[in-house]
Structures are given as C-alpha cells and as structure tokens.
C-alpha cells in the first residue's frame, strides 16, 4: 500500500510516498508560497498527487498542515492567516471527490505527535505530551495511543497559555503567551535584544558551547520560561513522558539536562520521579509519518 503524504508548513511543503510500514520511498519539498493563497496551494497539492496518481500507485492521501484543523470536518478551522482562504477549505472533500481515495487532514503538531508514537520517541508509550518548539510552540496530547482533540478538535494549543501578564504581543492577538517567551523565535529575539545581532538557533547553541557568557545567561532565562510552561503541563497531566520537537531537538542531552535541572527547582519530586523528557526522533519526517498513520487507521476502519 502506498500513501501520498503532504506536510504543509508556512514556508515549505514537504511530501513523499510512504508505505504501510512507514517506510519513506521518496520525499521532496517545494515552497508553500503561502501568500498566493488557497487556490495556488490546492494546485500544488493536485500536482503532487498527480505525479503519483498517473502511475496508479496510491491508496490514499494524508495531509498534515499548519493551523488549527478539524479532522472530522476535514478542514482547517483557524490559525493560518498566512495562507489566505485556507481556513474553511474542504480539503478532504475536494481531494476524495477528485481522486476517489481516502483522505485525511490533521494539524502538523498533532501529526508529529502521532508520528513519534508510531515510529519515534513515543513508540512504546500509551500516553505522552509532545511540544514542537519553533517559530511558535505547538502541542499534541496522546491519550491511550490516540490524539486527545477536545470538543472543537483544537485542543493542546500550549503556545497560547499566558505566562506573563501584559507581556509581549503574540500573533494570536493576545499578550504574554508561552510561545512569545519560550519558542525558538523568542530565544533569538532575546539574543537580538541583548546583543543586537540576528543569528539562527544552531549558531546560538554553538556560541553557548563555546563558553560565551551572555549567550549562556540568555539560555538560562529562556529555559526558565520554557520550564514555567512545562511545569504547568506536568501538574495538569502528570505525564510519564514529554517529547520535545523542532530544531532544538538536535541539541539532545545538552539541552535535556538543563531542562531537567530547572524542572527540579519548579516541581514536586513525585511528579519528576516518573517523568522522562525525550527529544523527538523523526525530525522533519514526523508530520508526514503521523498523517500517514492517521490515514491508515481510517482505511482500517473501512473507509
Ligand atoms: Zn498567543
């Protein structure tokens, strides 16, 4: 069985052909060109699908996308102002009608969480939380090996939990959201505020490892914010595992150790004793693989 998986981000669209065991047979990426809007984006999706469809290869289409998604309705319901018109587009209906194969759509962080459960850092776990730290902070809640979605299918928006009253402005229109203090963007904004330079995450961590004092202080401040949010989540869920994804997962144990040290100061011991912080293992493929898994379950349930 072959699935076309497509992961739509604000900057690029990753896509690939994946089999029922999660083996990626082919993958590539193109620019999203988000500002061109819904029609152009649909055209890109059609082109990707048809590049496989012509060979009569595919059993379904699995889509992971930025934004808030209602998987049951098969469309994006919020959070993608970046792509004009994308909210409300009946992606699943349009594609199922056009290609006569089963289709699913899910939010990219939820997809990544499911991907990690299937083949990555949560492979043997029934329950865990997943946070993707990047431009913002996204969340996914895995309960009994399924996504916990909430009544409107948009649960786990951890990035918009308020952690600073009257704090920095967030893209959501509110102030002091977790992601404006603890995302990678926030970290690099701290660097700009302190040092007046724009660098990327990898460069930042290299500077810390080189022993730069100010960078190290910035890291400690950022980790403190990151752990403020994590400790609230830990008190709510009492989880056995939290998986951290996004570019920072490349920092591995170096980052994990600092996080655990900080959490030690914030949490009661019995919460921490059972908790494992783990870096995501699937990298950029998590969304593609997770969406594929969700589609395979839909096919199993007799599409
Ligand atoms: Zn917000």
Coordinates of C-alpha atoms and ligand atoms in Angstrom, one line a residue:
X1 CA 0.0 0.0 0.0
X2 CA 1.3 3.4 -0.9
X3 CA 0.2 6.7 0.6
X4 CA 0.9 10.2 -0.6
X5 CA 1.8 12.3 2.4
X6 CA 1.9 16.0 2.3
X7 CA 3.1 18.3 5.1
X8 CA 2.1 21.9 4.6
X9 CA 4.2 24.5 6.5
X10 CA 4.2 28.3 6.3
X11 CA 7.5 28.2 4.4
X12 CA 7.6 24.9 2.5
X13 CA 5.6 21.8 1.6
X14 CA 7.2 18.5 2.3
X15 CA 5.8 15.5 0.6
X16 CA 6.5 11.9 -0.1
X17 CA 5.4 8.4 -0.9
X18 CA 5.1 6.2 2.2
X19 CA 4.2 2.5 2.6
X20 CA 2.1 1.0 5.3
X21 CA 5.1 0.3 7.5
X22 CA 6.2 3.9 7.5
X23 CA 9.0 3.5 5.0
X24 CA 9.5 6.7 3.1
X25 CA 10.1 5.6 -0.5
X26 CA 10.5 9.1 -1.9
X27 CA 10.4 12.6 -0.5
X28 CA 10.9 16.1 -1.6
X29 CA 9.8 19.7 -0.9
X30 CA 8.7 22.8 -2.6
X31 CA 7.9 26.4 -1.5
X32 CA 4.5 26.9 0.0
X33 CA 4.3 30.5 -1.4
X34 CA 1.7 30.9 1.3
X35 CA 0.7 34.5 0.3
X36 CA -0.6 33.3 -3.0
X37 CA -3.5 31.7 -1.1
X38 CA -5.8 28.8 -1.2
X39 CA -6.2 28.2 -5.0
X40 CA -2.4 28.1 -5.6
X41 CA -2.0 25.8 -2.7
X42 CA -4.6 23.4 -3.9
X43 CA -3.0 23.4 -7.3
X44 CA 0.3 22.4 -5.7
X45 CA -1.4 19.6 -3.9
X46 CA -3.0 18.4 -7.1
X47 CA 0.3 18.4 -8.9
X48 CA 1.9 16.4 -6.1
X49 CA -0.9 13.8 -6.1
X50 CA -1.0 13.6 -9.8
X51 CA 2.7 12.9 -10.1
X52 CA 1.9 9.6 -8.3
X53 CA -1.6 9.1 -9.5
X54 CA -0.5 8.7 -13.1
X55 CA 1.4 5.6 -12.0
X56 CA -1.8 4.3 -10.3
X57 CA 0.2 4.0 -7.2
X58 CA -1.7 5.4 -4.4
X59 CA -4.2 4.1 -1.8
X60 CA -4.8 7.4 -0.1
X61 CA -3.7 11.0 0.7
X62 CA -2.6 12.1 4.1
X63 CA -2.2 15.8 4.8
X64 CA -0.6 17.5 7.7
X65 CA -0.9 21.3 7.8
X66 CA -0.1 24.3 9.8
X67 CA -3.1 25.8 11.6
X68 CA -5.9 24.5 13.6
X69 CA -7.6 21.6 11.9
X70 CA -10.9 19.8 12.5
X71 CA -10.1 16.4 11.2
X72 CA -13.7 15.2 11.5
X73 CA -14.8 18.0 9.2
X74 CA -11.7 17.6 7.0
X75 CA -10.7 21.2 7.0
X76 CA -8.6 23.9 8.6
X77 CA -10.6 26.0 11.1
X78 CA -8.1 28.6 12.3
X79 CA -4.6 29.9 12.8
X80 CA -3.4 30.1 9.2
X81 CA -3.8 33.8 8.3
X82 CA -0.6 33.3 6.5
X83 CA -2.4 31.3 3.7
X84 CA -5.3 33.5 2.5
X85 CA -8.5 31.5 2.1
X86 CA -7.1 28.2 3.6
X87 CA -9.4 28.4 6.6
X88 CA -12.7 26.7 5.8
X89 CA -11.4 25.0 2.6
X90 CA -13.0 21.5 2.4
X91 CA -9.6 19.8 1.7
X92 CA -10.8 16.2 2.4
X93 CA -14.0 16.5 0.4
X94 CA -12.3 18.1 -2.6
X95 CA -9.5 15.5 -2.7
X96 CA -11.7 12.5 -2.1
X97 CA -14.1 13.6 -4.9
X98 CA -11.3 14.3 -7.3
X99 CA -9.1 11.2 -6.7
X100 CA -11.6 8.6 -5.3
X101 CA -9.2 7.6 -2.5
X102 CA -9.5 8.1 1.3
X103 CA -8.0 11.4 2.5
X104 CA -7.3 12.8 6.0
X105 CA -6.1 16.2 7.2
X106 CA -4.6 16.9 10.6
X107 CA -2.7 19.7 12.3
X108 CA 1.1 19.4 11.9
X109 CA 2.0 19.1 15.6
X110 CA -0.7 16.5 16.2
X111 CA 0.6 14.7 13.2
X112 CA 4.1 14.9 14.5
X113 CA 3.0 13.5 17.9
X114 CA 1.3 10.6 16.2
X115 CA 4.4 10.0 14.1
X116 CA 6.6 9.9 17.2
X117 CA 4.1 7.4 18.7
X118 CA 4.2 5.2 15.6
X119 CA 7.9 5.1 14.8
X120 CA 9.8 7.6 17.1
X121 CA 10.4 8.7 20.6
X122 CA 7.0 7.6 21.9
X123 CA 7.0 4.1 20.2
X124 CA 6.3 2.2 23.4
X125 CA 4.1 4.7 25.2
X126 CA 0.3 4.9 25.5
X127 CA 0.3 8.4 26.9
X128 CA 2.6 11.4 26.4
X129 CA 2.7 15.1 25.6
X130 CA 4.5 16.4 22.6
X131 CA 5.7 20.0 22.2
X132 CA 7.1 21.4 19.0
X133 CA 9.4 24.4 19.7
X134 CA 10.0 26.5 16.6
X135 CA 8.5 29.8 15.3
X136 CA 5.8 29.2 17.9
X137 CA 5.0 26.4 20.3
X138 CA 2.6 23.7 19.2
X139 CA 1.3 20.8 21.3
X140 CA -0.1 17.4 20.9
X141 CA -1.7 15.2 23.6
X142 CA -1.6 11.4 23.2
X143 CA -4.0 9.5 25.4
X144 CA -4.3 5.8 25.1
X145 CA -2.5 5.9 21.7
X146 CA -4.9 8.4 20.3
X147 CA -4.9 12.1 19.9
X148 CA -6.9 14.0 22.5
X149 CA -8.6 16.7 20.4
X150 CA -11.1 18.4 22.6
X151 CA -14.7 19.4 21.7
X152 CA -13.8 21.6 18.7
X153 CA -10.8 19.4 17.7
X154 CA -8.3 22.2 18.6
X155 CA -7.0 21.2 22.0
X156 CA -3.3 21.3 23.0
X157 CA -2.6 24.9 21.8
X158 CA 0.0 25.1 24.5
X159 CA 1.8 28.0 22.8
X160 CA -1.1 30.4 23.8
X161 CA -1.2 29.7 27.5
X162 CA -0.5 33.0 29.2
X163 CA 2.7 33.0 31.2
X164 CA 3.3 36.8 31.6
X165 CA 0.5 39.2 32.4
X166 CA 0.7 42.2 30.0
X167 CA 3.7 40.5 28.3
X168 CA 4.9 40.5 24.7
X169 CA 2.4 40.6 21.9
X170 CA 1.6 37.3 20.3
X171 CA 0.4 36.5 16.7
X172 CA -2.9 35.4 18.2
X173 CA -3.6 39.0 19.2
X174 CA -3.2 38.4 23.0
X175 CA -0.3 39.3 25.3
X176 CA 2.2 37.2 27.2
X177 CA 1.6 33.8 25.5
X178 CA 4.0 31.0 26.3
X179 CA 5.3 30.9 22.7
X180 CA 6.4 34.6 22.8
X181 CA 8.8 33.7 25.6
X182 CA 9.8 30.1 25.1
X183 CA 9.8 29.4 21.3
X184 CA 13.0 29.4 19.2
X185 CA 11.8 32.7 17.8
X186 CA 11.6 34.1 21.4
X187 CA 15.1 32.8 22.2
X188 CA 16.5 34.5 19.1
X189 CA 14.6 37.7 20.0
X190 CA 16.3 37.7 23.4
X191 CA 19.6 37.4 21.6
X192 CA 18.7 40.4 19.5
X193 CA 17.5 42.5 22.5
X194 CA 20.7 41.7 24.4
X195 CA 23.4 41.6 21.7
X196 CA 21.8 43.4 18.7
X197 CA 22.5 40.5 16.4
X198 CA 20.3 38.2 14.4
X199 CA 21.6 34.6 14.4
X200 CA 19.9 31.2 14.0
X201 CA 19.4 28.5 16.6
X202 CA 22.3 26.4 15.6
X203 CA 24.7 29.4 15.8
X204 CA 23.2 30.3 19.2
X205 CA 23.9 26.9 20.7
X206 CA 27.4 26.8 19.2
X207 CA 28.1 30.2 20.9
X208 CA 26.8 28.8 24.3
X209 CA 29.0 25.7 23.9
X210 CA 32.0 28.0 23.1
X211 CA 31.5 29.5 26.5
X212 CA 30.1 32.9 25.6
X213 CA 28.8 34.3 28.9
X214 CA 25.9 36.5 27.7
X215 CA 24.6 33.7 25.4
X216 CA 24.6 31.4 28.4
X217 CA 22.6 33.8 30.5
X218 CA 20.1 34.2 27.7
X219 CA 19.8 30.4 27.5
X220 CA 19.2 30.1 31.3
X221 CA 16.5 32.8 31.0
X222 CA 14.8 31.1 28.1
X223 CA 15.0 27.7 29.7
X224 CA 13.3 29.2 32.8
X225 CA 10.4 30.3 30.6
X226 CA 10.3 27.0 28.8
X227 CA 10.1 25.2 32.1
X228 CA 7.4 27.5 33.5
X229 CA 5.1 26.2 30.8
X230 CA 6.3 22.6 31.1
X231 CA 5.7 22.6 34.8
X232 CA 2.1 23.7 34.4
X233 CA 1.5 21.0 31.9
X234 CA 3.2 18.5 34.2
X235 CA 0.9 19.5 37.0
X236 CA -2.1 19.0 34.8
X237 CA -1.2 15.8 33.1
X238 CA 1.3 14.1 35.4
X239 CA 2.9 12.6 32.3
X240 CA 5.4 9.8 32.1
X241 CA 6.9 11.3 29.0
X242 CA 7.2 14.7 27.3
X243 CA 8.7 14.7 23.8
X244 CA 10.3 17.9 22.6
X245 CA 10.4 18.5 18.8
X246 CA 11.5 21.3 16.5
X247 CA 15.0 22.4 15.6
X248 CA 16.1 22.4 19.3
X249 CA 15.7 18.6 19.5
X250 CA 19.1 18.4 17.7
X251 CA 20.7 19.7 21.0
X252 CA 19.9 16.3 22.6
X253 CA 21.2 15.6 26.1
X254 CA 22.9 19.0 26.4
X255 CA 19.5 20.8 26.4
X256 CA 17.7 18.0 28.2
X257 CA 20.0 18.1 31.2
X258 CA 19.5 21.9 31.7
X259 CA 15.7 21.5 31.4
X260 CA 15.6 18.7 34.0
X261 CA 17.8 20.8 36.3
X262 CA 15.3 23.7 36.0
X263 CA 12.3 21.5 36.4
X264 CA 13.8 20.1 39.6
X265 CA 13.5 23.6 41.1
X266 CA 9.9 24.0 40.0
X267 CA 8.2 20.7 40.6
X268 CA 7.4 18.5 43.5
X269 CA 9.6 15.4 43.5
X270 CA 6.9 12.8 42.8
X271 CA 6.0 14.4 39.5
X272 CA 9.5 14.5 38.4
X273 CA 10.4 11.0 39.5
X274 CA 8.3 9.3 36.9
X275 CA 8.9 11.9 34.1
X276 CA 11.1 11.4 31.1
X277 CA 11.9 14.3 28.9
X278 CA 12.8 13.0 25.4
X279 CA 13.9 14.7 22.2
X280 CA 11.8 13.9 19.1
X281 CA 13.4 11.3 16.9
X282 CA 11.7 11.7 13.5
X283 CA 12.9 15.3 12.7
X284 CA 11.2 16.7 9.6
X285 CA 9.5 13.5 8.7
X286 CA 7.3 13.3 11.8
X287 CA 4.4 15.2 10.2
X288 CA 4.4 13.1 7.1
X289 CA 4.6 9.8 9.0
X290 CA 1.9 10.8 11.6
X291 CA -0.5 11.9 8.9
X292 CA 0.1 8.6 7.1
X293 CA -0.6 6.7 10.3
X294 CA -3.9 8.5 10.8
X295 CA -4.9 7.7 7.2
X296 CA -4.0 4.0 7.7
X297 CA -6.3 3.9 10.7
X298 CA -9.1 5.5 8.6
X299 CA -8.6 2.9 5.9
X300 CA -8.6 0.1 8.6
X301 CA -11.9 1.3 9.8
X302 CA -13.4 0.6 6.4
X303 CA -13.4 3.8 4.5
Ligands
LIG1 ZN1 -0.9 33.7 21.6

